Short mmCIF file of C-alpha atoms and ligand atoms in Angstrom, two decimals:
data_model
loop_
_atom_site.label_atom_id
_atom_site.label_comp_id
_atom_site.label_asym_id
_atom_site.label_seq_id
_atom_site.Cartn_x
_atom_site.Cartn_y
_atom_site.Cartn_z
CA MET P 1 107.12 72.78 65.67
CA LYS P 2 107.65 74.19 69.14
CA ILE P 3 104.57 74.52 71.33
CA LYS P 4 103.54 78.10 72.02
CA VAL P 5 102.09 78.87 75.45
CA ALA P 6 99.98 82.02 75.62
CA THR P 7 98.99 83.28 79.03
CA ARG P 8 97.57 86.55 77.69
CA VAL P 9 94.37 86.97 75.70
CA ASN P 10 96.07 89.24 73.16
CA GLU P 11 98.97 86.86 72.65
CA ALA P 12 96.60 84.00 71.78
CA ARG P 13 94.52 86.31 69.55
CA GLU P 14 97.61 87.46 67.62
CA PHE P 15 98.90 83.93 67.12
CA LEU P 16 95.55 82.66 65.83
CA LYS P 17 94.93 85.75 63.70
CA ARG P 18 98.01 84.87 61.69
CA LYS P 19 96.83 81.27 61.29
CA ARG P 20 93.39 82.42 60.18
CA GLU P 21 94.83 84.93 57.71
CA ALA P 22 96.89 82.12 56.20
CA GLY P 23 93.59 80.32 55.54
CA GLY P 24 93.92 77.73 58.31
CA THR P 25 91.06 76.28 60.33
CA ILE P 26 91.23 76.23 64.12
CA GLY P 27 90.12 73.46 66.46
CA LEU P 28 89.71 74.19 70.17
CA VAL P 29 89.85 71.71 73.05
CA PRO P 30 88.83 73.45 76.29
CA THR P 31 90.18 71.73 79.43
CA MET P 32 90.92 72.31 83.08
CA GLY P 33 94.27 70.57 82.71
CA PHE P 34 95.73 67.58 84.56
CA LEU P 35 95.40 65.90 81.21
CA HIS P 36 94.69 62.24 80.59
CA GLU P 37 93.90 60.04 77.60
CA GLY P 38 90.32 61.34 77.54
CA HIS P 39 91.56 64.87 76.91
CA LEU P 40 94.16 63.58 74.46
CA SER P 41 91.50 61.78 72.42
CA LEU P 42 89.85 65.17 71.88
CA VAL P 43 93.20 66.72 71.01
CA ARG P 44 93.94 64.02 68.41
CA ARG P 45 90.54 64.49 66.82
CA ALA P 46 91.01 68.27 66.73
CA MET P 47 94.49 67.88 65.23
CA GLY P 48 93.15 65.56 62.52
CA GLU P 49 90.31 67.87 61.50
CA ASN P 50 91.95 71.32 61.67
CA ASP P 51 95.09 73.08 60.53
CA THR P 52 95.76 74.43 64.03
CA CYS P 53 94.80 72.87 67.34
CA VAL P 54 94.58 75.09 70.41
CA VAL P 55 94.13 73.59 73.85
CA SER P 56 92.99 75.82 76.68
CA ILE P 57 93.99 74.99 80.23
CA PHE P 58 92.06 76.97 82.79
CA VAL P 59 90.60 75.87 86.10
CA ASN P 60 87.54 78.05 85.96
CA PRO P 61 86.54 79.34 89.40
CA LEU P 62 83.10 80.33 88.10
CA GLN P 63 82.01 76.72 87.65
CA PHE P 64 82.92 75.61 91.18
CA GLY P 65 80.52 76.08 94.09
CA PRO P 66 81.80 77.70 97.32
CA SER P 67 82.14 74.30 99.05
CA GLU P 68 83.61 72.55 96.01
CA ASP P 69 87.15 71.51 95.11
CA PHE P 70 88.48 74.59 93.23
CA ASP P 71 91.60 74.85 95.45
CA ALA P 72 92.18 71.10 95.62
CA TYR P 73 91.62 70.51 91.89
CA PRO P 74 94.76 68.75 90.59
CA ARG P 75 97.12 70.89 88.51
CA ASP P 76 100.37 70.03 86.71
CA MET P 77 101.13 72.50 83.95
CA GLY P 78 104.62 71.11 83.25
CA ARG P 79 103.33 67.61 82.60
CA ASP P 80 100.36 68.91 80.58
CA LEU P 81 102.65 70.93 78.30
CA ASP P 82 104.94 67.93 77.76
CA LEU P 83 101.96 65.78 76.79
CA LEU P 84 100.58 68.41 74.41
CA ALA P 85 103.99 69.07 72.87
CA SER P 86 104.39 65.38 72.11
CA GLU P 87 100.97 65.39 70.44
CA GLY P 88 102.20 68.23 68.22
CA VAL P 89 99.79 70.86 69.56
CA GLU P 90 100.73 74.33 68.32
CA LEU P 91 99.11 76.58 70.90
CA VAL P 92 98.17 76.26 74.55
CA PHE P 93 96.09 79.05 76.01
CA ALA P 94 96.69 79.02 79.77
CA PRO P 95 95.55 82.32 81.27
CA GLY P 96 95.53 83.13 84.95
CA VAL P 97 92.24 83.89 86.68
CA ASP P 98 93.04 87.64 86.63
CA GLU P 99 93.53 87.57 82.88
CA MET P 100 90.09 86.02 82.34
CA PHE P 101 88.07 87.88 84.96
CA SER P 102 88.55 91.48 85.91
CA PRO P 103 87.71 92.16 89.56
CA ASP P 104 84.40 93.77 88.56
CA HIS P 105 83.40 91.07 86.06
CA SER P 106 79.60 91.06 86.15
CA THR P 107 78.26 89.29 83.06
CA ILE P 108 77.10 85.67 83.20
CA VAL P 109 75.75 83.49 80.39
CA SER P 110 72.89 81.36 81.65
CA GLU P 111 71.21 78.53 79.76
CA LYS P 112 67.73 78.15 81.21
CA LYS P 113 66.28 74.80 80.07
CA LEU P 114 68.89 72.06 80.30
CA SER P 115 70.95 73.27 83.24
CA GLY P 116 68.61 72.99 86.21
CA PHE P 117 68.62 69.21 86.84
CA LEU P 118 71.07 66.26 86.86
CA CYS P 119 74.43 67.90 87.76
CA GLY P 120 72.71 71.30 87.84
CA SER P 121 70.73 70.32 90.97
CA ALA P 122 73.76 69.36 93.03
CA ARG P 123 75.88 72.15 91.56
CA PRO P 124 73.79 75.31 91.33
CA GLY P 125 75.40 77.89 89.03
CA HIS P 126 77.79 75.30 87.61
CA PHE P 127 76.54 75.48 84.03
CA ASP P 128 76.38 79.29 84.15
CA GLY P 129 80.08 79.13 84.94
CA VAL P 130 80.66 76.67 82.11
CA CYS P 131 78.69 78.68 79.54
CA THR P 132 80.38 81.93 80.53
CA ILE P 133 83.91 80.55 80.24
CA VAL P 134 83.21 78.61 77.04
CA LEU P 135 81.68 81.67 75.37
CA LYS P 136 84.69 83.73 76.45
CA LEU P 137 87.04 81.08 75.01
CA PHE P 138 85.05 81.04 71.76
CA ASN P 139 85.25 84.84 71.55
CA ILE P 140 88.95 84.98 72.31
CA LEU P 141 90.09 82.04 70.16
CA ARG P 142 87.33 82.05 67.49
CA PRO P 143 87.64 78.34 66.66
CA ASP P 144 85.97 76.75 63.65
CA ARG P 145 85.37 73.60 65.68
CA ALA P 146 85.31 72.90 69.41
CA TYR P 147 85.68 69.45 70.94
CA PHE P 148 83.94 68.24 74.09
CA GLY P 149 83.75 64.82 75.72
CA GLU P 150 80.49 62.90 76.01
CA LYS P 151 81.64 62.08 79.53
CA ASP P 152 80.21 65.46 80.54
CA TYR P 153 77.08 64.74 78.59
CA GLN P 154 74.86 67.45 80.06
CA GLN P 155 77.63 70.02 79.55
CA LEU P 156 77.87 69.01 75.89
CA GLN P 157 74.12 69.49 75.36
CA VAL P 158 74.10 72.80 77.25
CA ILE P 159 76.94 74.08 75.06
CA ARG P 160 75.21 72.90 71.89
CA ARG P 161 72.12 74.81 73.00
CA MET P 162 74.10 77.96 73.80
CA VAL P 163 75.80 77.83 70.39
CA ARG P 164 72.45 77.43 68.64
CA ASP P 165 70.64 80.07 70.69
CA LEU P 166 73.39 82.69 70.42
CA ASP P 167 74.15 82.00 66.73
CA LEU P 168 77.79 81.22 67.44
CA GLU P 169 79.82 80.27 64.38
CA VAL P 170 81.51 77.23 65.83
CA LYS P 171 80.83 73.57 65.20
CA VAL P 172 80.52 71.65 68.46
CA ILE P 173 81.86 68.11 68.24
CA GLY P 174 81.11 65.48 70.89
CA CYS P 175 83.73 62.75 71.42
CA PRO P 176 83.26 59.30 72.98
CA ILE P 177 84.13 58.53 76.61
CA VAL P 178 87.61 57.10 77.17
CA ARG P 179 87.76 54.51 79.95
CA GLU P 180 90.26 52.59 82.03
CA GLU P 181 90.54 48.90 81.26
CA ASP P 182 88.06 48.05 84.03
CA GLY P 183 85.50 50.55 82.73
CA LEU P 184 86.08 53.58 84.96
CA ALA P 185 85.71 56.74 82.88
CA LEU P 186 88.96 58.73 82.92
CA SER P 187 88.69 61.91 84.97
CA SER P 188 91.17 64.31 86.55
CA ARG P 189 89.20 63.78 89.77
CA ASN P 190 90.03 60.06 89.82
CA THR P 191 93.26 61.14 91.57
CA TYR P 192 91.15 61.82 94.67
CA LEU P 193 90.41 58.10 95.00
CA GLY P 194 92.24 55.99 97.56
CA GLU P 195 93.08 52.41 96.66
CA ALA P 196 89.87 50.85 97.99
CA GLU P 197 87.79 53.71 96.60
CA ARG P 198 89.38 53.24 93.19
CA GLU P 199 88.33 49.60 93.20
CA GLN P 200 84.77 50.54 94.08
CA ALA P 201 84.63 53.34 91.51
CA ILE P 202 83.80 50.78 88.82
CA ALA P 203 80.28 50.82 90.32
CA LEU P 204 79.22 53.53 87.87
CA SER P 205 80.34 51.89 84.65
CA ARG P 206 79.19 48.46 85.91
CA ALA P 207 75.74 49.87 86.66
CA LEU P 208 75.54 51.45 83.20
CA ALA P 209 76.72 48.23 81.55
CA GLN P 210 73.98 46.37 83.43
CA ALA P 211 71.43 48.96 82.26
CA ARG P 212 72.57 48.31 78.72
CA SER P 213 72.27 44.55 79.07
CA VAL P 214 68.69 44.66 80.40
CA PHE P 215 67.89 47.10 77.57
CA ASP P 216 69.49 44.70 75.06
CA ALA P 217 67.37 41.90 76.55
CA GLY P 218 64.25 43.93 75.66
CA GLU P 219 63.48 46.03 78.73
CA ARG P 220 62.15 49.47 77.76
CA GLY P 221 60.72 50.77 81.06
CA CYS P 222 62.94 53.45 82.58
CA ARG P 223 61.88 52.64 86.13
CA SER P 224 62.98 49.00 85.75
CA ILE P 225 66.25 49.95 84.09
CA LEU P 226 67.00 52.50 86.83
CA ASP P 227 66.17 49.91 89.52
CA VAL P 228 68.93 47.78 88.05
CA VAL P 229 71.34 50.73 88.03
CA ARG P 230 70.60 51.53 91.69
CA MET P 231 70.91 47.88 92.71
CA VAL P 232 74.36 47.58 91.15
CA VAL P 233 75.58 50.83 92.73
CA GLU P 234 74.21 49.81 96.14
CA SER P 235 76.34 46.68 96.02
CA TYR P 236 79.42 48.93 96.38
CA PRO P 237 79.26 50.20 99.98
CA MET P 238 81.75 53.06 99.52
CA VAL P 239 79.75 54.53 96.66
CA SER P 240 76.91 56.90 97.40
CA LEU P 241 74.61 57.51 94.44
CA GLU P 242 73.65 61.16 93.87
CA TYR P 243 71.37 60.57 90.89
CA ALA P 244 70.53 57.99 88.28
CA GLU P 245 68.25 59.24 85.53
CA ILE P 246 67.19 58.44 82.01
CA ARG P 247 66.53 61.42 79.76
CA ASP P 248 66.04 62.25 76.10
CA ALA P 249 69.53 62.28 74.59
CA VAL P 250 69.08 65.65 72.86
CA ASP P 251 66.79 67.88 74.92
CA LEU P 252 67.36 66.04 78.22
CA SER P 253 63.61 65.92 78.93
CA PRO P 254 62.48 63.11 81.27
CA VAL P 255 61.34 59.89 79.58
CA LYS P 256 59.35 56.93 80.91
CA ARG P 257 60.15 54.45 78.17
CA VAL P 258 63.18 54.04 75.96
CA ASP P 259 61.29 54.71 72.74
CA ARG P 260 63.93 57.09 71.33
CA LYS P 261 67.62 57.81 71.84
CA VAL P 262 68.18 58.36 75.56
CA VAL P 263 71.05 58.94 77.95
CA VAL P 264 71.36 57.01 81.19
CA ALA P 265 73.27 59.39 83.45
CA VAL P 266 74.70 58.76 86.92
CA ALA P 267 76.61 60.75 89.53
CA ALA P 268 78.03 59.39 92.75
CA ARG P 269 80.28 60.33 95.61
CA ILE P 270 83.17 58.09 96.59
CA GLY P 271 85.19 59.53 99.44
CA ARG P 272 85.93 63.12 98.46
CA ALA P 273 85.45 62.47 94.75
CA ARG P 274 82.26 63.23 92.88
CA LEU P 275 82.20 61.15 89.71
CA ILE P 276 79.84 61.11 86.76
CA ASP P 277 79.27 58.70 83.90
CA ASN P 278 76.66 57.94 81.27
CA THR P 279 75.71 55.71 78.41
CA ILE P 280 73.46 56.15 75.38
CA LEU P 281 70.65 53.69 74.64
CA CYS P 282 69.09 53.72 71.21
CA PRO P 283 66.09 51.49 70.36
P1 AMP W 301 87.87 68.80 82.04
O1 AMP W 301 89.33 69.07 82.03
O2 AMP W 301 87.47 67.75 83.03
O3 AMP W 301 87.04 70.04 82.10
O4 AMP W 301 87.55 68.14 80.64
C1 AMP W 301 87.87 68.78 79.43
C2 AMP W 301 87.18 68.08 78.29
O5 AMP W 301 87.62 66.72 78.26
C3 AMP W 301 85.66 68.02 78.46
O6 AMP W 301 85.05 68.25 77.20
C4 AMP W 301 85.42 66.64 78.96
O7 AMP W 301 84.14 66.14 78.63
C5 AMP W 301 86.50 65.87 78.23
N1 AMP W 301 86.76 64.62 78.94
C6 AMP W 301 87.09 64.46 80.24
N2 AMP W 301 87.20 63.16 80.56
C7 AMP W 301 86.95 62.47 79.42
C8 AMP W 301 86.90 61.09 79.08
N3 AMP W 301 87.14 60.13 79.98
N4 AMP W 301 86.61 60.74 77.80
C9 AMP W 301 86.36 61.71 76.88
N5 AMP W 301 86.38 63.02 77.13
C10 AMP W 301 86.67 63.41 78.38
#
């Protein structure tokens, strides 16, 4: 089947209306494009669990701060469409900014409990931008299921909360982090890394692996585990740690001891890249 690319809201709506009327289920994978195996793992899952898979490609200006990398964010629509076509994706929704936001757009969806720390501290307004675009995509495409990576762990929990709080009829599905062979989590922003920076970028996954091994050896104190994380990151001079925190895996509340399922989350700057990673610990 040939891949259909819809750049208009109504075009995508029409296409999916027909699928829905024929009794098919719809799986959505929202992305900002410049696709890699992480994205494709979500696509494959969505394809396996639904009759129609729609992938959205939209670099959402609302989720970038004024001094962030909106303009520099890597884009390659031709390559993305080739990749999605070879996966057998039926519909790509790739609207322009004007199609998604009228000049007097003035409504923002704001989650108030889980968005104000971790990435929310360094990126004020970021999760408002995420919630607003994801709700718009849900309203336009009306998926039965939507697929998000655990790589953006806080984003996943914020979206789950929005879906619960606003009674949205979509099942949110979290998918495991896909990594390079050396452990670096795949990210479109990895293209910002120079050669030496790329080598040092393993600091994040190494630090998380070390956290896991002290946890496996019996350590339950968050302070001690985070000391290990910081020590590992500090041994990579090009990597500047933004945060390392351990929080409840569901409500993201702070925890002192790993006495329930938690997430160890890190963010760091390497050159002009800001990278994030996380791992789950479960006693
Ligand atoms: P992005 O294009 O960066 O907005 O990502 C689109 C979706 O792909 C999000 O749900 C991300 O969490 C997910 N994603 C990005 N990188 C990875 C990865 N390495 N493994 C799994 N999912 C990922």
